[in-house]
Amino acid sequence: AQVVRDHYASVFRFCCHRVGQEWAADLTQDTFLTAQKVFHQFRHQSSVRSWLFGIAINEARNLGRKHKISPVSLEFDQPATDA
């Protein structure tokens, strides 16, 4: 429960960037459920936060396959240039 309290906001923001706000809550929940199931495999070679982000990336792929969701593009439109 402490891991969720400490990292929920950052994982949720990360998920918003990966799949958009519409799917972010589901992805965040899936991330923490998976983390709970496999916490015994966490080897402390990275921070808990980066480990959770890795799980979120994998869960985003799963969600994308299941619901045909494309990752959110983080590219910005080029500003108009004066010709």
CSV table of C-alpha atoms in Angstrom, one decimal:
chain,number,residue,atom,x,y,z
A,1,ALA,CA,0.0,0.0,0.0
A,2,GLN,CA,2.9,2.4,0.7
A,3,VAL,CA,4.3,1.8,-2.8
A,4,VAL,CA,0.9,2.9,-4.3
A,5,ARG,CA,0.8,6.0,-2.0
A,6,ASP,CA,4.4,7.0,-2.9
A,7,HIS,CA,4.2,6.4,-6.7
A,8,TYR,CA,0.6,6.5,-7.9
A,9,ALA,CA,0.7,10.1,-9.2
A,10,SER,CA,3.9,9.6,-11.2
A,11,VAL,CA,2.8,6.3,-12.6
A,12,PHE,CA,-0.6,7.8,-13.5
A,13,ARG,CA,1.1,10.7,-15.3
A,14,PHE,CA,3.4,8.3,-17.1
A,15,CYS,CA,0.4,6.3,-18.2
A,16,CYS,CA,-1.4,9.4,-19.5
A,17,HIS,CA,1.6,10.0,-21.7
A,18,ARG,CA,1.6,6.4,-23.0
A,19,VAL,CA,-2.1,5.9,-23.7
A,20,GLY,CA,-3.9,9.1,-23.1
A,21,GLN,CA,-6.1,10.2,-20.2
A,22,GLU,CA,-9.0,8.0,-21.2
A,23,TRP,CA,-7.1,4.7,-20.5
A,24,ALA,CA,-4.6,6.0,-17.9
A,25,ALA,CA,-6.6,5.0,-14.8
A,26,ASP,CA,-7.0,1.4,-16.1
A,27,LEU,CA,-3.4,1.2,-17.1
A,28,THR,CA,-2.3,2.5,-13.7
A,29,GLN,CA,-4.4,0.0,-11.9
A,30,ASP,CA,-3.1,-2.9,-14.1
A,31,THR,CA,0.5,-1.7,-13.4
A,32,PHE,CA,0.0,-1.8,-9.6
A,33,LEU,CA,-1.8,-5.1,-9.7
A,34,THR,CA,1.0,-6.7,-11.7
A,35,ALA,CA,3.6,-5.1,-9.4
A,36,GLN,CA,1.9,-6.7,-6.4
A,37,LYS,CA,1.9,-10.1,-8.1
A,38,VAL,CA,5.6,-10.0,-9.0
A,39,PHE,CA,7.1,-7.9,-6.2
A,40,HIS,CA,9.0,-10.9,-4.9
A,41,GLN,CA,11.0,-10.7,-8.2
A,42,PHE,CA,12.1,-7.1,-7.7
A,43,ARG,CA,15.9,-7.3,-7.3
A,44,HIS,CA,16.5,-3.7,-6.1
A,45,GLN,CA,18.9,-3.1,-9.0
A,46,SER,CA,16.8,0.0,-9.9
A,47,SER,CA,14.5,2.3,-8.1
A,48,VAL,CA,10.9,1.1,-7.4
A,49,ARG,CA,9.7,4.0,-9.6
A,50,SER,CA,11.7,2.9,-12.7
A,51,TRP,CA,10.6,-0.7,-12.0
A,52,LEU,CA,7.0,0.4,-12.0
A,53,PHE,CA,7.5,2.4,-15.2
A,54,GLY,CA,8.8,-0.8,-16.9
A,55,ILE,CA,5.8,-2.7,-15.8
A,56,ALA,CA,3.6,0.2,-17.0
A,57,ILE,CA,5.3,0.0,-20.4
A,58,ASN,CA,4.5,-3.7,-20.7
A,59,GLU,CA,1.0,-3.3,-19.5
A,60,ALA,CA,0.5,-0.5,-22.0
A,61,ARG,CA,1.6,-2.9,-24.8
A,62,ASN,CA,-0.9,-5.4,-23.5
A,63,LEU,CA,-3.7,-2.9,-23.3
A,64,GLY,CA,-2.8,-1.6,-26.8
A,65,ARG,CA,-3.0,-5.1,-28.2
A,66,LYS,CA,-6.3,-5.9,-26.4
A,67,HIS,CA,-8.1,-2.7,-27.3
A,68,LYS,CA,-6.2,-1.7,-30.5
A,69,ILE,CA,-4.9,1.5,-28.8
A,70,SER,CA,-2.0,3.3,-30.4
A,71,PRO,CA,0.6,5.0,-28.1
A,72,VAL,CA,0.0,8.7,-27.7
A,73,SER,CA,2.3,10.7,-29.9
A,74,LEU,CA,4.5,13.1,-28.0
A,75,GLU,CA,5.7,14.9,-31.1
A,76,PHE,CA,4.8,18.5,-31.4
A,77,ASP,CA,3.6,20.2,-34.6
A,78,GLN,CA,6.3,22.3,-36.3
A,79,PRO,CA,5.6,26.0,-35.8
A,80,ALA,CA,4.5,27.8,-38.9
A,81,THR,CA,7.3,29.5,-40.8
A,82,ASP,CA,7.0,32.8,-42.6
A,83,ALA,CA,7.6,32.3,-46.3
